[in-house]
């Protein structure tokens, strides 16, 4: 077995240091609460660190913030902290557990399945699975009921933060149609991280307008669906949800056989039937779509590769994407760059406009394996390992130089290294 390129003890220490008692902050200061998809990825790290109860607890804590309608919010404000904006008072959610009012890519069911399959303590795994399944099913049903009320098969997102890929160039156009917030606020992110690695003020002004908009609409699903000034079918969320559907239905088999699972099967089939609406021949990639204008959002981004992970691509689409990865990785060798390096909007260090993210590389590598492209999957593993060679676990990496960016001592980078890059 090859030696890992990173220090395993350092990665485990990051998880322990970021543990605030049952939930893990992504990094201190910049993100001082529990985030939805961070929590799921981080649970994989806890499992690999040998602490199975702690891995399950991360997911149980996440579901403590679940809304009655099934939504798993993108931030759970378990504790208090004054290092983040916008905090719970800005979101204005009155639930007992304070949360944000949007969700995030639903990788949860995929992680539950991995934990369940890797678990050594089978009794604990059965018990935790039974506890987590109802909430996870409710979360999937929520996506389809609330975010695809017209049964198109393609769920929509109301905020760039919901995509997890906040300032992707894909959102530039739909976000420009959103008004700017009309009150002054102080950003906290640029107090922790170089502004050159974060979104611009003109984007934040609109992010915060949307946060206000949800509150003004009393979080009413119908009203928001009808009048939200930002409503995008996000290919990243759709692909991750599809993969999670498959994993969830596999977990339900022989355990749960009811209307919910039949409904999920039907929704998942609708997604598969509709996915070509989000394929761009011109770009040889999947793209998102602005549902308010009907226009595809023509950006080549890592989200457009995620349909491999969701097994939504046809073999021809998968090989067209695979071909484009040659130039993608040549142009940004510490990849996979979140925006294609030949794109005019590519910035290798700025958040989701070009850096690489190890958890995305992992998902894409799993997708490539599913399409029998093991060499490309191996290449993604190698470029991810290259990011870790300087010994630190950053939030993301400059895809051209490999320099660490964003928050340091970052939980999901440590976790995915433990889960994916240990051997
Ligand atoms: C942030 O605050 O930057 C987050 O990405 C929002 O979830």
Short mmCIF file of C-alpha atoms and ligand atoms in Angstrom, two decimals:
data_model
loop_
_atom_site.label_atom_id
_atom_site.label_comp_id
_atom_site.label_asym_id
_atom_site.label_seq_id
_atom_site.Cartn_x
_atom_site.Cartn_y
_atom_site.Cartn_z
CA UNK A 1 0.00 0.00 0.00
CA UNK A 2 1.30 3.48 -0.92
CA UNK A 3 1.88 5.99 1.82
CA UNK A 4 -0.76 8.75 1.89
CA UNK A 5 0.49 12.16 0.74
CA UNK A 6 -0.95 13.78 3.84
CA UNK A 7 -0.58 13.48 7.58
CA UNK A 8 -3.46 11.30 8.79
CA UNK A 9 -3.10 12.45 12.38
CA UNK A 10 -3.28 16.09 11.29
CA UNK A 11 -6.51 15.41 9.37
CA UNK A 12 -8.06 13.67 12.39
CA UNK A 13 -6.95 16.50 14.66
CA UNK A 14 -8.79 19.01 12.45
CA UNK A 15 -12.04 17.10 12.97
CA UNK A 16 -11.49 16.96 16.72
CA UNK A 17 -10.55 20.66 16.92
CA UNK A 18 -13.59 21.71 14.86
CA UNK A 19 -15.95 19.53 16.92
CA UNK A 20 -18.25 21.73 18.99
CA UNK A 21 -19.92 18.83 20.77
CA UNK A 22 -21.71 16.62 18.27
CA UNK A 23 -21.41 18.85 15.25
CA UNK A 24 -18.34 19.95 13.36
CA UNK A 25 -17.84 23.52 12.17
CA UNK A 26 -16.37 23.72 8.66
CA UNK A 27 -13.63 25.99 10.01
CA UNK A 28 -13.35 28.29 12.99
CA UNK A 29 -14.32 31.96 12.57
CA UNK A 30 -15.46 31.98 8.94
CA UNK A 31 -18.12 29.28 9.36
CA UNK A 32 -18.88 28.84 13.09
CA UNK A 33 -22.06 26.70 12.81
CA UNK A 34 -23.09 23.41 11.18
CA UNK A 35 -23.49 23.49 7.40
CA UNK A 36 -25.59 20.92 5.55
CA UNK A 37 -23.35 19.37 2.91
CA UNK A 38 -20.22 20.02 4.97
CA UNK A 39 -21.76 17.92 7.75
CA UNK A 40 -22.43 15.00 5.42
CA UNK A 41 -18.91 15.01 3.98
CA UNK A 42 -17.42 15.46 7.44
CA UNK A 43 -19.27 12.38 8.72
CA UNK A 44 -17.25 10.35 6.21
CA UNK A 45 -14.10 11.62 7.89
CA UNK A 46 -15.33 10.73 11.39
CA UNK A 47 -16.03 7.21 10.15
CA UNK A 48 -12.54 6.91 8.69
CA UNK A 49 -11.09 8.33 11.91
CA UNK A 50 -12.54 5.23 13.58
CA UNK A 51 -15.30 6.97 15.54
CA UNK A 52 -18.51 5.43 14.20
CA UNK A 53 -20.84 6.87 16.87
CA UNK A 54 -19.47 10.34 16.17
CA UNK A 55 -19.99 9.90 12.40
CA UNK A 56 -23.67 9.06 12.93
CA UNK A 57 -24.07 11.84 15.48
CA UNK A 58 -22.97 14.44 12.89
CA UNK A 59 -25.98 13.48 10.74
CA UNK A 60 -28.37 13.27 13.68
CA UNK A 61 -27.36 16.79 14.69
CA UNK A 62 -27.97 17.98 11.14
CA UNK A 63 -31.49 16.58 11.18
CA UNK A 64 -32.20 18.37 14.47
CA UNK A 65 -32.56 21.48 12.31
CA UNK A 66 -34.96 19.84 9.84
CA UNK A 67 -38.14 21.81 9.23
CA UNK A 68 -41.58 20.23 9.69
CA UNK A 69 -42.05 20.33 5.91
CA UNK A 70 -38.93 18.16 5.46
CA UNK A 71 -36.39 20.79 4.39
CA UNK A 72 -32.91 20.28 5.78
CA UNK A 73 -31.60 23.85 6.08
CA UNK A 74 -28.20 24.88 4.81
CA UNK A 75 -27.06 26.27 8.19
CA UNK A 76 -28.03 24.97 11.63
CA UNK A 77 -27.23 27.61 14.26
CA UNK A 78 -26.73 25.20 17.15
CA UNK A 79 -24.78 27.76 19.17
CA UNK A 80 -23.98 31.42 19.16
CA UNK A 81 -21.12 33.16 17.38
CA UNK A 82 -20.49 36.72 16.30
CA UNK A 83 -17.97 35.93 13.58
CA UNK A 84 -20.52 35.19 10.81
CA UNK A 85 -22.97 37.22 8.79
CA UNK A 86 -25.91 36.72 8.18
CA UNK A 87 -26.73 35.11 11.52
CA UNK A 88 -30.06 33.70 12.78
CA UNK A 89 -31.58 37.12 13.51
CA UNK A 90 -31.20 38.11 9.86
CA UNK A 91 -32.76 34.89 8.58
CA UNK A 92 -35.63 35.32 11.05
CA UNK A 93 -36.61 31.66 11.34
CA UNK A 94 -38.54 31.17 14.58
CA UNK A 95 -38.10 27.39 15.00
CA UNK A 96 -36.79 26.03 18.31
CA UNK A 97 -33.51 25.19 16.58
CA UNK A 98 -32.46 28.31 14.66
CA UNK A 99 -31.62 27.75 11.00
CA UNK A 100 -31.31 29.45 7.65
CA UNK A 101 -34.31 29.28 5.29
CA UNK A 102 -32.79 27.52 2.27
CA UNK A 103 -31.21 24.12 1.74
CA UNK A 104 -27.99 22.83 0.16
CA UNK A 105 -26.94 19.97 -2.18
CA UNK A 106 -28.54 16.84 -0.66
CA UNK A 107 -25.57 14.51 -0.38
CA UNK A 108 -26.97 13.21 2.93
CA UNK A 109 -28.53 9.93 1.70
CA UNK A 110 -25.38 9.02 -0.21
CA UNK A 111 -23.33 9.48 2.94
CA UNK A 112 -25.83 7.52 5.06
CA UNK A 113 -25.44 4.64 2.62
CA UNK A 114 -21.63 4.78 2.74
CA UNK A 115 -21.59 4.89 6.55
CA UNK A 116 -24.05 2.03 6.70
CA UNK A 117 -22.04 -0.11 4.30
CA UNK A 118 -18.67 0.66 5.91
CA UNK A 119 -19.78 0.39 9.48
CA UNK A 120 -18.19 -2.30 11.60
CA UNK A 121 -20.69 -1.96 14.43
CA UNK A 122 -23.67 -3.50 12.62
CA UNK A 123 -26.12 -3.17 15.50
CA UNK A 124 -25.35 0.52 15.81
CA UNK A 125 -25.61 0.98 12.04
CA UNK A 126 -29.06 -0.66 11.91
CA UNK A 127 -30.24 1.47 14.80
CA UNK A 128 -28.91 4.71 13.31
CA UNK A 129 -30.23 3.91 9.86
CA UNK A 130 -33.69 3.35 11.29
CA UNK A 131 -33.43 6.70 13.07
CA UNK A 132 -32.18 8.63 10.03
CA UNK A 133 -34.30 7.13 7.24
CA UNK A 134 -37.60 8.95 7.94
CA UNK A 135 -35.93 12.39 7.99
CA UNK A 136 -33.89 11.61 4.88
CA UNK A 137 -36.97 10.44 2.98
CA UNK A 138 -38.85 13.56 4.12
CA UNK A 139 -35.99 15.68 2.82
CA UNK A 140 -36.19 14.10 -0.66
CA UNK A 141 -39.96 14.40 -0.74
CA UNK A 142 -39.59 18.06 0.19
CA UNK A 143 -37.25 18.71 -2.75
CA UNK A 144 -39.77 17.35 -5.22
CA UNK A 145 -42.95 18.68 -3.59
CA UNK A 146 -41.73 22.21 -2.86
CA UNK A 147 -39.07 22.72 -5.49
CA UNK A 148 -40.73 21.00 -8.43
CA UNK A 149 -44.43 21.70 -7.89
CA UNK A 150 -45.08 21.40 -11.64
CA UNK A 151 -43.52 17.91 -11.80
CA UNK A 152 -40.93 18.75 -14.43
CA UNK A 153 -38.40 16.35 -12.88
CA UNK A 154 -35.94 19.25 -12.42
CA UNK A 155 -35.99 20.80 -8.95
CA UNK A 156 -35.20 24.49 -8.58
CA UNK A 157 -33.10 26.56 -6.24
CA UNK A 158 -33.88 30.03 -4.86
CA UNK A 159 -30.45 31.24 -3.80
CA UNK A 160 -26.87 30.82 -5.05
CA UNK A 161 -25.96 29.70 -1.50
CA UNK A 162 -28.34 26.81 -1.95
CA UNK A 163 -26.14 25.46 -4.75
CA UNK A 164 -23.17 25.46 -2.37
CA UNK A 165 -21.33 27.03 -5.34
CA UNK A 166 -22.17 30.58 -4.27
CA UNK A 167 -20.52 32.79 -6.87
CA UNK A 168 -20.26 30.40 -9.80
CA UNK A 169 -20.30 32.39 -13.07
CA UNK A 170 -23.40 30.32 -13.92
CA UNK A 171 -25.37 32.50 -11.51
CA UNK A 172 -24.11 35.89 -12.78
CA UNK A 173 -27.00 36.47 -15.14
CA UNK A 174 -29.94 35.30 -12.99
CA UNK A 175 -28.46 37.04 -9.95
CA UNK A 176 -28.18 40.33 -11.86
CA UNK A 177 -32.01 40.33 -12.09
CA UNK A 178 -32.27 40.33 -8.27
CA UNK A 179 -32.60 43.76 -6.60
CA UNK A 180 -29.93 44.83 -4.12
CA UNK A 181 -30.71 44.97 -0.40
CA UNK A 182 -31.63 48.46 0.81
CA UNK A 183 -29.98 48.41 4.22
CA UNK A 184 -26.35 48.57 5.29
CA UNK A 185 -24.60 45.48 6.60
CA UNK A 186 -21.11 44.42 7.54
CA UNK A 187 -19.69 41.34 5.92
CA UNK A 188 -17.67 39.12 8.22
CA UNK A 189 -16.18 36.72 5.63
CA UNK A 190 -13.63 39.22 4.30
CA UNK A 191 -12.40 39.76 7.86
CA UNK A 192 -11.27 36.11 7.87
CA UNK A 193 -10.22 35.54 4.25
CA UNK A 194 -8.55 37.68 1.55
CA UNK A 195 -11.31 39.48 -0.39
CA UNK A 196 -9.70 38.27 -3.64
CA UNK A 197 -10.80 34.74 -2.68
CA UNK A 198 -14.41 35.66 -1.88
CA UNK A 199 -17.53 36.89 -3.74
CA UNK A 200 -17.91 40.60 -4.58
CA UNK A 201 -20.13 43.13 -2.77
CA UNK A 202 -22.54 43.38 -5.71
CA UNK A 203 -23.19 39.65 -5.25
CA UNK A 204 -23.59 39.91 -1.46
CA UNK A 205 -26.08 42.78 -1.88
CA UNK A 206 -28.28 40.39 -3.81
CA UNK A 207 -27.65 37.37 -1.57
CA UNK A 208 -28.94 39.42 1.35
CA UNK A 209 -31.90 40.77 -0.62
CA UNK A 210 -33.00 37.16 -1.15
CA UNK A 211 -32.59 36.34 2.55
CA UNK A 212 -34.93 39.27 3.30
CA UNK A 213 -37.30 38.20 0.56
CA UNK A 214 -37.85 34.76 2.15
CA UNK A 215 -38.55 36.37 5.52
CA UNK A 216 -40.94 38.95 4.01
CA UNK A 217 -42.82 36.07 2.38
CA UNK A 218 -43.02 34.28 5.74
CA UNK A 219 -41.20 31.31 4.20
CA UNK A 220 -44.39 30.46 2.31
CA UNK A 221 -43.50 27.91 -0.38
CA UNK A 222 -46.24 28.85 -2.85
CA UNK A 223 -45.58 32.57 -2.61
CA UNK A 224 -41.83 32.08 -3.00
CA UNK A 225 -42.22 29.73 -5.97
CA UNK A 226 -44.46 32.26 -7.71
CA UNK A 227 -42.48 35.41 -7.05
CA UNK A 228 -38.85 34.68 -6.17
CA UNK A 229 -36.68 36.85 -8.45
CA UNK A 230 -34.09 34.04 -8.61
CA UNK A 231 -35.30 30.57 -9.61
CA UNK A 232 -32.76 28.29 -11.21
CA UNK A 233 -32.68 24.60 -12.11
CA UNK A 234 -29.22 23.91 -10.74
CA UNK A 235 -27.52 21.00 -12.46
CA UNK A 236 -25.29 20.36 -9.41
CA UNK A 237 -28.22 19.99 -7.00
CA UNK A 238 -30.19 17.94 -9.53
CA UNK A 239 -27.31 15.51 -10.10
CA UNK A 240 -26.49 15.12 -6.41
CA UNK A 241 -30.17 14.62 -5.59
CA UNK A 242 -30.44 11.94 -8.26
CA UNK A 243 -27.47 10.03 -6.89
CA UNK A 244 -28.94 10.39 -3.41
CA UNK A 245 -32.30 9.08 -4.67
CA UNK A 246 -30.59 5.91 -5.87
CA UNK A 247 -28.75 5.50 -2.57
CA UNK A 248 -31.86 6.21 -0.52
CA UNK A 249 -34.01 3.79 -2.49
CA UNK A 250 -31.32 1.11 -2.05
CA UNK A 251 -31.41 1.69 1.71
CA UNK A 252 -35.22 1.57 1.76
CA UNK A 253 -35.36 -1.77 -0.03
CA UNK A 254 -36.62 -4.48 2.31
CA UNK A 255 -37.02 -1.88 5.05
CA UNK A 256 -39.60 0.54 3.79
CA UNK A 257 -42.15 -0.14 1.11
CA UNK A 258 -44.71 2.62 1.03
CA UNK A 259 -46.10 5.53 -0.93
CA UNK A 260 -43.04 7.67 -0.19
CA UNK A 261 -40.62 5.32 -1.88
CA UNK A 262 -42.95 4.88 -4.86
CA UNK A 263 -43.23 8.64 -5.14
CA UNK A 264 -39.45 9.00 -5.03
CA UNK A 265 -39.04 6.36 -7.74
CA UNK A 266 -41.45 8.29 -9.95
CA UNK A 267 -39.69 11.62 -9.30
CA UNK A 268 -36.32 10.11 -10.02
CA UNK A 269 -37.60 8.66 -13.32
CA UNK A 270 -38.96 12.09 -14.27
CA UNK A 271 -35.53 13.60 -13.61
CA UNK A 272 -33.85 11.04 -15.87
CA UNK A 273 -36.42 11.75 -18.60
CA UNK A 274 -35.95 15.52 -18.40
CA UNK A 275 -32.17 15.79 -18.04
CA UNK A 276 -31.45 16.42 -21.73
CA UNK A 277 -33.10 19.81 -21.34
CA UNK A 278 -29.98 20.72 -19.38
CA UNK A 279 -27.47 19.40 -21.92
CA UNK A 280 -25.61 21.88 -24.09
CA UNK A 281 -24.25 20.50 -27.38
CA UNK A 282 -22.38 23.73 -27.87
CA UNK A 283 -20.44 23.31 -24.60
CA UNK A 284 -20.38 19.48 -24.50
CA UNK A 285 -21.47 19.73 -20.91
CA UNK A 286 -24.57 19.88 -18.74
CA UNK A 287 -25.64 23.35 -17.62
CA UNK A 288 -28.17 24.95 -15.30
CA UNK A 289 -31.25 26.85 -16.48
CA UNK A 290 -32.93 30.06 -15.39
CA UNK A 291 -36.59 29.07 -15.07
CA UNK A 292 -37.70 32.73 -15.17
CA UNK A 293 -36.28 33.29 -18.67
CA UNK A 294 -36.12 29.65 -19.81
CA UNK A 295 -32.48 30.23 -20.84
CA UNK A 296 -29.71 27.72 -20.26
CA UNK A 297 -26.85 29.26 -18.25
CA UNK A 298 -23.89 28.70 -20.53
CA UNK A 299 -21.02 28.15 -18.14
CA UNK A 300 -18.75 25.13 -18.21
CA UNK A 301 -18.43 24.33 -14.53
CA UNK A 302 -17.75 21.36 -12.27
CA UNK A 303 -21.52 21.24 -11.61
CA UNK A 304 -22.02 20.31 -15.26
CA UNK A 305 -19.85 17.21 -14.77
CA UNK A 306 -21.79 16.03 -11.72
CA UNK A 307 -24.46 14.23 -13.81
CA UNK A 308 -21.83 11.49 -14.06
CA UNK A 309 -22.12 11.12 -10.27
CA UNK A 310 -25.91 11.06 -10.62
CA UNK A 311 -25.60 8.57 -13.53
CA UNK A 312 -27.81 10.86 -15.57
CA UNK A 313 -25.54 11.18 -18.62
CA UNK A 314 -25.87 9.00 -21.70
CA UNK A 315 -22.68 7.13 -22.70
CA UNK A 316 -22.15 9.65 -25.54
CA UNK A 317 -22.55 12.61 -23.17
CA UNK A 318 -20.18 10.97 -20.69
CA UNK A 319 -17.48 10.54 -23.32
CA UNK A 320 -17.90 14.10 -24.61
CA UNK A 321 -17.43 15.34 -21.04
CA UNK A 322 -14.46 13.05 -20.55
CA UNK A 323 -12.78 14.42 -23.68
CA UNK A 324 -13.20 17.98 -22.46
CA UNK A 325 -11.42 17.09 -19.23
CA UNK A 326 -8.04 16.84 -21.06
CA UNK A 327 -7.83 20.56 -21.69
CA UNK A 328 -9.66 21.35 -18.42
CA UNK A 329 -6.94 19.67 -16.36
CA UNK A 330 -4.05 20.81 -18.60
CA UNK A 331 -5.15 24.43 -18.14
CA UNK A 332 -5.52 24.10 -14.35
CA UNK A 333 -3.45 21.15 -13.12
CA UNK A 334 -4.53 21.38 -9.48
CA UNK A 335 -8.05 20.62 -10.66
CA UNK A 336 -10.77 20.03 -11.26
CA UNK A 337 -11.19 23.79 -11.64
CA UNK A 338 -14.72 24.77 -10.63
CA UNK A 339 -14.97 26.86 -13.83
CA UNK A 340 -13.28 25.73 -17.04
CA UNK A 341 -9.88 27.47 -17.31
CA UNK A 342 -10.54 28.63 -20.88
CA UNK A 343 -13.63 30.48 -19.78
CA UNK A 344 -13.53 34.31 -19.71
CA UNK A 345 -14.91 34.25 -16.18
CA UNK A 346 -12.23 31.88 -14.85
CA UNK A 347 -10.43 33.13 -11.72
CA UNK A 348 -8.30 30.35 -10.21
CA UNK A 349 -8.35 31.72 -6.66
CA UNK A 350 -11.85 33.20 -6.26
CA UNK A 351 -14.23 30.85 -4.43
CA UNK A 352 -16.44 29.08 -7.02
CA UNK A 353 -15.07 30.86 -10.08
CA UNK A 354 -12.09 28.58 -10.63
CA UNK A 355 -10.50 26.95 -7.56
CA UNK A 356 -10.78 23.21 -7.02
CA UNK A 357 -12.66 21.53 -4.23
CA UNK A 358 -11.67 18.06 -3.09
CA UNK A 359 -15.17 16.84 -2.23
CA UNK A 360 -16.34 17.74 -5.74
CA UNK A 361 -13.38 15.88 -7.24
CA UNK A 362 -14.39 12.85 -5.16
CA UNK A 363 -17.97 12.91 -6.44
CA UNK A 364 -16.82 13.31 -10.03
CA UNK A 365 -14.31 10.48 -9.62
CA UNK A 366 -17.12 8.22 -8.40
CA UNK A 367 -19.10 9.27 -11.46
CA UNK A 368 -16.21 8.48 -13.78
CA UNK A 369 -15.89 5.05 -12.19
CA UNK A 370 -19.61 4.45 -12.75
CA UNK A 371 -19.03 5.18 -16.45
CA UNK A 372 -16.03 2.81 -16.59
CA UNK A 373 -13.46 5.58 -16.87
CA UNK A 374 -11.06 4.44 -14.12
CA UNK A 375 -8.00 6.16 -15.56
CA UNK A 376 -9.66 9.55 -15.49
CA UNK A 377 -10.95 8.85 -11.99
CA UNK A 378 -7.38 8.03 -10.94
CA UNK A 379 -6.15 11.27 -12.53
CA UNK A 380 -8.66 13.24 -10.45
CA UNK A 381 -7.37 11.49 -7.37
CA UNK A 382 -3.79 12.43 -8.26
CA UNK A 383 -4.58 16.10 -8.89
CA UNK A 384 -6.43 16.16 -5.58
CA UNK A 385 -3.47 14.63 -3.77
CA UNK A 386 -1.24 17.26 -5.37
CA UNK A 387 -3.29 19.94 -3.60
CA UNK A 388 -2.46 18.36 -0.24
CA UNK A 389 1.27 18.14 -0.82
CA UNK A 390 2.12 21.30 1.08
CA UNK A 391 0.64 19.67 4.17
CA UNK A 392 -2.40 21.83 4.87
CA UNK A 393 -6.14 21.24 4.54
CA UNK A 394 -7.64 24.35 2.98
CA UNK A 395 -11.23 25.05 2.06
CA UNK A 396 -10.26 25.07 -1.64
CA UNK A 397 -7.17 25.33 -3.81
CA UNK A 398 -5.99 27.69 -6.53
CA UNK A 399 -6.36 25.34 -9.49
CA UNK A 400 -3.37 26.80 -11.35
CA UNK A 401 -0.79 27.10 -8.54
CA UNK A 402 -2.11 24.63 -5.94
CA UNK A 403 -1.99 27.33 -3.27
CA UNK A 404 -4.50 26.85 -0.43
CA UNK A 405 -7.38 29.37 -0.34
CA UNK A 406 -10.34 30.35 1.82
CA UNK A 407 -10.57 28.95 5.34
CA UNK A 408 -7.72 26.86 6.80
CA UNK A 409 -7.85 23.65 8.90
CA UNK A 410 -11.01 22.86 6.97
CA UNK A 411 -13.20 19.95 8.02
CA UNK A 412 -14.45 18.68 4.67
CA UNK A 413 -11.01 18.72 3.10
CA UNK A 414 -9.59 16.74 6.02
CA UNK A 415 -12.60 14.41 5.92
CA UNK A 416 -12.49 13.69 2.21
CA UNK A 417 -8.74 13.15 2.40
CA UNK A 418 -9.32 10.52 5.10
CA UNK A 419 -12.19 8.92 3.21
CA UNK A 420 -10.77 8.99 -0.31
CA UNK A 421 -7.06 9.69 -0.38
CA UNK A 422 -5.74 7.59 2.51
CA UNK A 423 -4.37 4.83 0.31
C1 LIG B 1 -21.06 31.75 3.02
O1 LIG B 1 -21.47 32.43 3.96
O2 LIG B 1 -20.09 32.03 2.32
C2 LIG B 1 -21.69 30.49 2.75
O3 LIG B 1 -21.21 29.89 1.60
C3 LIG B 1 -23.17 30.59 2.74
O4 LIG B 1 -23.59 29.30 2.97
#
